[in-house]
Amino acid sequence: MRITRTAGSRIRSVLKHFGLSLLGLLMLYPLLWMLVSSFRPTEDIFSSPGLSLEGFTLENYTLGWDALSHPFGRYLLNSAVVVLGAIVGNLISCSLAAYAFARLTFRGSKWMFGLMLLTIMLPLQVIIVPQYIMFNSVGWVNTVLPLIIPKLFATDAFFIFLMVQFIRGLPRELDEAARIDGCGHFRTFTQILLPLMTPALATTAIFTFIWTWNDFFSQVIYLTSPESYTVQPALRAFLDSQGQSSWGPLFAMSIVSIIPVFLAFIFGQKYLVRGIATTGMK
């Protein structure tokens, strides 16, 4: 009986992993097809839905790199600037706000924390118009400032909540010991708690990188001139007003734009798992 149960559990495990592998392959198929199509001649891209590669060419990458008014490296650099500014802003502002909510007691803190959580459910489309009017009045439209400056004011409630949960899982005895040694709140935060928040900080940095790099809506609203384009508006520029496109160069530059996100996920996967898994601990 025990042998039969063991064999049955192994069969179920094999079937489960086989099904998950098929599901993963199904989800990855569009990406794999785009990757293969980026090495096909443009006239052969839509000739077959399969992944077979009959004619190999690198012409799509060379044409796509210089297809727009500036080399594609310019748009990669612009995206890197926006992403770096967003990461630094979120790490500084969200960690400070999280420490205040998790460790300080002040009037209205619970109400403020609740209102902060409500902003998670607020769609960007609701606030984009007043934000645009405000940024346009100060002359920030067509610059990266509307995409970076708000991050310095802890506008991403998800990351604040993530760090609050992480800090609440750290023993308060650390704060009390630091206070006995004469540390104020700032030194307690920077010298005691901040080094212990590495998983949460890494998770915030990785998510900020992925979300900002892939953001199309905000960037196409605020960045109106080709020299200020980031990757996403630049990819949109491959399409003309009639919806026609040079599909080969478009697919090639799409693959190039995916590489940084892929690398960030691969090298930061352990921090993502550790940071998310520990935010609910008490």
mmCIF file with all atom_site columns, C-alpha atoms in Angstrom, residues 49-176:
data_model
loop_
_atom_site.group_PDB
_atom_site.id
_atom_site.type_symbol
_atom_site.label_atom_id
_atom_site.label_alt_id
_atom_site.label_comp_id
_atom_site.label_asym_id
_atom_site.label_entity_id
_atom_site.label_seq_id
_atom_site.pdbx_PDB_ins_code
_atom_site.Cartn_x
_atom_site.Cartn_y
_atom_site.Cartn_z
_atom_site.occupancy
_atom_site.B_iso_or_equiv
_atom_site.pdbx_formal_charge
_atom_site.auth_seq_id
_atom_site.auth_comp_id
_atom_site.auth_asym_id
_atom_site.auth_atom_id
_atom_site.pdbx_PDB_model_num
ATOM 1   C CA . PRO A 1 49  ? 3.422  30.961 -37.271 1.00 0.00 ? 49  PRO A CA 1
ATOM 2   C CA . GLY A 1 50  ? 6.061  28.385 -36.353 1.00 0.00 ? 50  GLY A CA 1
ATOM 3   C CA . LEU A 1 51  ? 9.480  28.820 -34.783 1.00 0.00 ? 51  LEU A CA 1
ATOM 4   C CA . SER A 1 52  ? 11.487 27.420 -37.677 1.00 0.00 ? 52  SER A CA 1
ATOM 5   C CA . LEU A 1 53  ? 14.154 29.774 -39.008 1.00 0.00 ? 53  LEU A CA 1
ATOM 6   C CA . GLU A 1 54  ? 14.842 29.249 -42.698 1.00 0.00 ? 54  GLU A CA 1
ATOM 7   C CA . GLY A 1 55  ? 16.544 32.516 -43.600 1.00 0.00 ? 55  GLY A CA 1
ATOM 8   C CA . PHE A 1 56  ? 18.827 34.019 -40.954 1.00 0.00 ? 56  PHE A CA 1
ATOM 9   C CA . THR A 1 57  ? 19.691 37.717 -41.082 1.00 0.00 ? 57  THR A CA 1
ATOM 10  C CA . LEU A 1 58  ? 20.964 40.426 -38.727 1.00 0.00 ? 58  LEU A CA 1
ATOM 11  C CA . GLU A 1 59  ? 19.735 43.193 -41.000 1.00 0.00 ? 59  GLU A CA 1
ATOM 12  C CA . ASN A 1 60  ? 16.731 43.924 -38.778 1.00 0.00 ? 60  ASN A CA 1
ATOM 13  C CA . TYR A 1 61  ? 19.029 44.852 -35.888 1.00 0.00 ? 61  TYR A CA 1
ATOM 14  C CA . THR A 1 62  ? 21.286 47.086 -37.960 1.00 0.00 ? 62  THR A CA 1
ATOM 15  C CA . LEU A 1 63  ? 18.338 48.811 -39.638 1.00 0.00 ? 63  LEU A CA 1
ATOM 16  C CA . GLY A 1 64  ? 16.344 49.142 -36.416 1.00 0.00 ? 64  GLY A CA 1
ATOM 17  C CA . TRP A 1 65  ? 19.227 50.699 -34.493 1.00 0.00 ? 65  TRP A CA 1
ATOM 18  C CA . ASP A 1 66  ? 19.370 53.663 -36.898 1.00 0.00 ? 66  ASP A CA 1
ATOM 19  C CA . ALA A 1 67  ? 15.796 53.641 -38.209 1.00 0.00 ? 67  ALA A CA 1
ATOM 20  C CA . LEU A 1 68  ? 14.576 56.645 -36.195 1.00 0.00 ? 68  LEU A CA 1
ATOM 21  C CA . SER A 1 69  ? 15.838 60.214 -35.963 1.00 0.00 ? 69  SER A CA 1
ATOM 22  C CA . HIS A 1 70  ? 18.396 59.172 -33.321 1.00 0.00 ? 70  HIS A CA 1
ATOM 23  C CA . PRO A 1 71  ? 20.256 55.898 -32.748 1.00 0.00 ? 71  PRO A CA 1
ATOM 24  C CA . PHE A 1 72  ? 18.339 53.510 -30.546 1.00 0.00 ? 72  PHE A CA 1
ATOM 25  C CA . GLY A 1 73  ? 21.093 53.756 -27.960 1.00 0.00 ? 73  GLY A CA 1
ATOM 26  C CA . ARG A 1 74  ? 19.906 57.313 -27.260 1.00 0.00 ? 74  ARG A CA 1
ATOM 27  C CA . TYR A 1 75  ? 16.496 55.995 -26.196 1.00 0.00 ? 75  TYR A CA 1
ATOM 28  C CA . LEU A 1 76  ? 18.072 53.280 -24.077 1.00 0.00 ? 76  LEU A CA 1
ATOM 29  C CA . LEU A 1 77  ? 20.124 55.949 -22.316 1.00 0.00 ? 77  LEU A CA 1
ATOM 30  C CA . ASN A 1 78  ? 17.043 58.118 -21.727 1.00 0.00 ? 78  ASN A CA 1
ATOM 31  C CA . SER A 1 79  ? 15.221 55.134 -20.228 1.00 0.00 ? 79  SER A CA 1
ATOM 32  C CA . ALA A 1 80  ? 18.218 54.389 -18.022 1.00 0.00 ? 80  ALA A CA 1
ATOM 33  C CA . VAL A 1 81  ? 18.162 57.962 -16.678 1.00 0.00 ? 81  VAL A CA 1
ATOM 34  C CA . VAL A 1 82  ? 14.449 57.790 -15.893 1.00 0.00 ? 82  VAL A CA 1
ATOM 35  C CA . VAL A 1 83  ? 14.770 54.347 -14.293 1.00 0.00 ? 83  VAL A CA 1
ATOM 36  C CA . LEU A 1 84  ? 17.765 55.358 -12.164 1.00 0.00 ? 84  LEU A CA 1
ATOM 37  C CA . GLY A 1 85  ? 15.999 58.501 -10.936 1.00 0.00 ? 85  GLY A CA 1
ATOM 38  C CA . ALA A 1 86  ? 12.824 56.541 -10.136 1.00 0.00 ? 86  ALA A CA 1
ATOM 39  C CA . ILE A 1 87  ? 14.748 53.861 -8.229  1.00 0.00 ? 87  ILE A CA 1
ATOM 40  C CA . VAL A 1 88  ? 16.701 56.358 -6.131  1.00 0.00 ? 88  VAL A CA 1
ATOM 41  C CA . GLY A 1 89  ? 13.565 58.383 -5.420  1.00 0.00 ? 89  GLY A CA 1
ATOM 42  C CA . ASN A 1 90  ? 11.527 55.358 -4.355  1.00 0.00 ? 90  ASN A CA 1
ATOM 43  C CA . LEU A 1 91  ? 14.267 53.889 -2.185  1.00 0.00 ? 91  LEU A CA 1
ATOM 44  C CA . ILE A 1 92  ? 14.792 57.138 -0.272  1.00 0.00 ? 92  ILE A CA 1
ATOM 45  C CA . SER A 1 93  ? 11.245 58.450 0.074   1.00 0.00 ? 93  SER A CA 1
ATOM 46  C CA . CYS A 1 94  ? 9.355  55.173 0.493   1.00 0.00 ? 94  CYS A CA 1
ATOM 47  C CA . SER A 1 95  ? 11.782 53.839 3.108   1.00 0.00 ? 95  SER A CA 1
ATOM 48  C CA . LEU A 1 96  ? 11.508 57.038 5.157   1.00 0.00 ? 96  LEU A CA 1
ATOM 49  C CA . ALA A 1 97  ? 7.709  57.031 4.912   1.00 0.00 ? 97  ALA A CA 1
ATOM 50  C CA . ALA A 1 98  ? 7.617  53.350 5.836   1.00 0.00 ? 98  ALA A CA 1
ATOM 51  C CA . TYR A 1 99  ? 9.755  53.945 8.926   1.00 0.00 ? 99  TYR A CA 1
ATOM 52  C CA . ALA A 1 100 ? 7.423  56.728 10.023  1.00 0.00 ? 100 ALA A CA 1
ATOM 53  C CA . PHE A 1 101 ? 4.321  54.555 9.674   1.00 0.00 ? 101 PHE A CA 1
ATOM 54  C CA . ALA A 1 102 ? 5.926  51.476 11.225  1.00 0.00 ? 102 ALA A CA 1
ATOM 55  C CA . ARG A 1 103 ? 7.840  52.966 14.158  1.00 0.00 ? 103 ARG A CA 1
ATOM 56  C CA . LEU A 1 104 ? 6.553  56.461 14.956  1.00 0.00 ? 104 LEU A CA 1
ATOM 57  C CA . THR A 1 105 ? 3.346  57.269 16.798  1.00 0.00 ? 105 THR A CA 1
ATOM 58  C CA . PHE A 1 106 ? 1.702  60.553 15.825  1.00 0.00 ? 106 PHE A CA 1
ATOM 59  C CA . ARG A 1 107 ? -1.793 61.954 15.592  1.00 0.00 ? 107 ARG A CA 1
ATOM 60  C CA . GLY A 1 108 ? -3.701 60.661 12.605  1.00 0.00 ? 108 GLY A CA 1
ATOM 61  C CA . SER A 1 109 ? -1.088 58.062 11.651  1.00 0.00 ? 109 SER A CA 1
ATOM 62  C CA . LYS A 1 110 ? -3.652 55.277 11.207  1.00 0.00 ? 110 LYS A CA 1
ATOM 63  C CA . TRP A 1 111 ? -5.895 57.466 9.072   1.00 0.00 ? 111 TRP A CA 1
ATOM 64  C CA . MET A 1 112 ? -2.961 58.571 6.951   1.00 0.00 ? 112 MET A CA 1
ATOM 65  C CA . PHE A 1 113 ? -1.834 54.982 6.521   1.00 0.00 ? 113 PHE A CA 1
ATOM 66  C CA . GLY A 1 114 ? -5.329 53.982 5.436   1.00 0.00 ? 114 GLY A CA 1
ATOM 67  C CA . LEU A 1 115 ? -5.540 56.852 2.945   1.00 0.00 ? 115 LEU A CA 1
ATOM 68  C CA . MET A 1 116 ? -2.139 55.884 1.623   1.00 0.00 ? 116 MET A CA 1
ATOM 69  C CA . LEU A 1 117 ? -3.365 52.334 1.021   1.00 0.00 ? 117 LEU A CA 1
ATOM 70  C CA . LEU A 1 118 ? -6.452 53.658 -0.771  1.00 0.00 ? 118 LEU A CA 1
ATOM 71  C CA . THR A 1 119 ? -4.217 55.351 -3.343  1.00 0.00 ? 119 THR A CA 1
ATOM 72  C CA . ILE A 1 120 ? -3.103 51.888 -4.503  1.00 0.00 ? 120 ILE A CA 1
ATOM 73  C CA . MET A 1 121 ? -6.584 51.461 -6.004  1.00 0.00 ? 121 MET A CA 1
ATOM 74  C CA . LEU A 1 122 ? -6.463 54.871 -7.712  1.00 0.00 ? 122 LEU A CA 1
ATOM 75  C CA . PRO A 1 123 ? -5.805 54.421 -11.460 1.00 0.00 ? 123 PRO A CA 1
ATOM 76  C CA . LEU A 1 124 ? -3.178 56.605 -13.090 1.00 0.00 ? 124 LEU A CA 1
ATOM 77  C CA . GLN A 1 125 ? -5.721 57.768 -15.672 1.00 0.00 ? 125 GLN A CA 1
ATOM 78  C CA . VAL A 1 126 ? -7.677 59.556 -12.923 1.00 0.00 ? 126 VAL A CA 1
ATOM 79  C CA . ILE A 1 127 ? -4.813 61.865 -11.945 1.00 0.00 ? 127 ILE A CA 1
ATOM 80  C CA . ILE A 1 128 ? -2.910 62.200 -15.219 1.00 0.00 ? 128 ILE A CA 1
ATOM 81  C CA . VAL A 1 129 ? -4.842 65.279 -16.396 1.00 0.00 ? 129 VAL A CA 1
ATOM 82  C CA . PRO A 1 130 ? -4.317 67.452 -13.275 1.00 0.00 ? 130 PRO A CA 1
ATOM 83  C CA . GLN A 1 131 ? -0.719 66.241 -13.106 1.00 0.00 ? 131 GLN A CA 1
ATOM 84  C CA . TYR A 1 132 ? -0.137 67.226 -16.726 1.00 0.00 ? 132 TYR A CA 1
ATOM 85  C CA . ILE A 1 133 ? -1.636 70.670 -16.170 1.00 0.00 ? 133 ILE A CA 1
ATOM 86  C CA . MET A 1 134 ? 0.539  71.193 -13.105 1.00 0.00 ? 134 MET A CA 1
ATOM 87  C CA . PHE A 1 135 ? 3.758  70.027 -14.766 1.00 0.00 ? 135 PHE A CA 1
ATOM 88  C CA . ASN A 1 136 ? 3.001  71.991 -17.925 1.00 0.00 ? 136 ASN A CA 1
ATOM 89  C CA . SER A 1 137 ? 2.513  75.176 -15.900 1.00 0.00 ? 137 SER A CA 1
ATOM 90  C CA . VAL A 1 138 ? 6.054  74.878 -14.523 1.00 0.00 ? 138 VAL A CA 1
ATOM 91  C CA . GLY A 1 139 ? 7.559  73.963 -17.896 1.00 0.00 ? 139 GLY A CA 1
ATOM 92  C CA . TRP A 1 140 ? 8.424  70.346 -17.138 1.00 0.00 ? 140 TRP A CA 1
ATOM 93  C CA . VAL A 1 141 ? 6.610  68.754 -20.078 1.00 0.00 ? 141 VAL A CA 1
ATOM 94  C CA . ASN A 1 142 ? 9.023  67.181 -22.583 1.00 0.00 ? 142 ASN A CA 1
ATOM 95  C CA . THR A 1 143 ? 11.551 66.568 -19.804 1.00 0.00 ? 143 THR A CA 1
ATOM 96  C CA . VAL A 1 144 ? 12.168 63.581 -17.551 1.00 0.00 ? 144 VAL A CA 1
ATOM 97  C CA . LEU A 1 145 ? 11.298 65.585 -14.417 1.00 0.00 ? 145 LEU A CA 1
ATOM 98  C CA . PRO A 1 146 ? 7.583  64.565 -14.277 1.00 0.00 ? 146 PRO A CA 1
ATOM 99  C CA . LEU A 1 147 ? 8.717  60.938 -14.338 1.00 0.00 ? 147 LEU A CA 1
ATOM 100 C CA . ILE A 1 148 ? 11.346 61.313 -11.582 1.00 0.00 ? 148 ILE A CA 1
ATOM 101 C CA . ILE A 1 149 ? 10.423 64.141 -9.186  1.00 0.00 ? 149 ILE A CA 1
ATOM 102 C CA . PRO A 1 150 ? 7.139  62.562 -7.916  1.00 0.00 ? 150 PRO A CA 1
ATOM 103 C CA . LYS A 1 151 ? 9.147  59.507 -6.830  1.00 0.00 ? 151 LYS A CA 1
ATOM 104 C CA . LEU A 1 152 ? 10.996 61.713 -4.319  1.00 0.00 ? 152 LEU A CA 1
ATOM 105 C CA . PHE A 1 153 ? 7.696  62.297 -2.485  1.00 0.00 ? 153 PHE A CA 1
ATOM 106 C CA . ALA A 1 154 ? 6.756  58.645 -1.807  1.00 0.00 ? 154 ALA A CA 1
ATOM 107 C CA . THR A 1 155 ? 3.965  58.445 -4.373  1.00 0.00 ? 155 THR A CA 1
ATOM 108 C CA . ASP A 1 156 ? 4.162  54.644 -4.794  1.00 0.00 ? 156 ASP A CA 1
ATOM 109 C CA . ALA A 1 157 ? 2.013  53.362 -1.941  1.00 0.00 ? 157 ALA A CA 1
ATOM 110 C CA . PHE A 1 158 ? 2.692  49.711 -2.794  1.00 0.00 ? 158 PHE A CA 1
ATOM 111 C CA . PHE A 1 159 ? 6.372  50.035 -1.897  1.00 0.00 ? 159 PHE A CA 1
ATOM 112 C CA . ILE A 1 160 ? 5.574  51.948 1.301   1.00 0.00 ? 160 ILE A CA 1
ATOM 113 C CA . PHE A 1 161 ? 3.231  49.159 2.376   1.00 0.00 ? 161 PHE A CA 1
ATOM 114 C CA . LEU A 1 162 ? 5.828  46.519 1.483   1.00 0.00 ? 162 LEU A CA 1
ATOM 115 C CA . MET A 1 163 ? 8.496  48.224 3.593   1.00 0.00 ? 163 MET A CA 1
ATOM 116 C CA . VAL A 1 164 ? 6.102  48.911 6.473   1.00 0.00 ? 164 VAL A CA 1
ATOM 117 C CA . GLN A 1 165 ? 5.325  45.218 6.707   1.00 0.00 ? 165 GLN A CA 1
ATOM 118 C CA . PHE A 1 166 ? 9.016  44.377 6.582   1.00 0.00 ? 166 PHE A CA 1
ATOM 119 C CA . ILE A 1 167 ? 9.951  46.876 9.310   1.00 0.00 ? 167 ILE A CA 1
ATOM 120 C CA . ARG A 1 168 ? 7.129  45.638 11.525  1.00 0.00 ? 168 ARG A CA 1
ATOM 121 C CA . GLY A 1 169 ? 8.715  42.199 11.328  1.00 0.00 ? 169 GLY A CA 1
ATOM 122 C CA . LEU A 1 170 ? 11.964 43.527 12.833  1.00 0.00 ? 170 LEU A CA 1
ATOM 123 C CA . PRO A 1 171 ? 12.155 43.362 16.665  1.00 0.00 ? 171 PRO A CA 1
ATOM 124 C CA . ARG A 1 172 ? 11.559 46.654 18.452  1.00 0.00 ? 172 ARG A CA 1
ATOM 125 C CA . GLU A 1 173 ? 14.370 45.753 20.850  1.00 0.00 ? 173 GLU A CA 1
ATOM 126 C CA . LEU A 1 174 ? 16.748 46.996 18.151  1.00 0.00 ? 174 LEU A CA 1
ATOM 127 C CA . ASP A 1 175 ? 15.198 50.471 18.364  1.00 0.00 ? 175 ASP A CA 1
ATOM 128 C CA . GLU A 1 176 ? 15.290 50.442 22.151  1.00 0.00 ? 176 GLU A CA 1
#
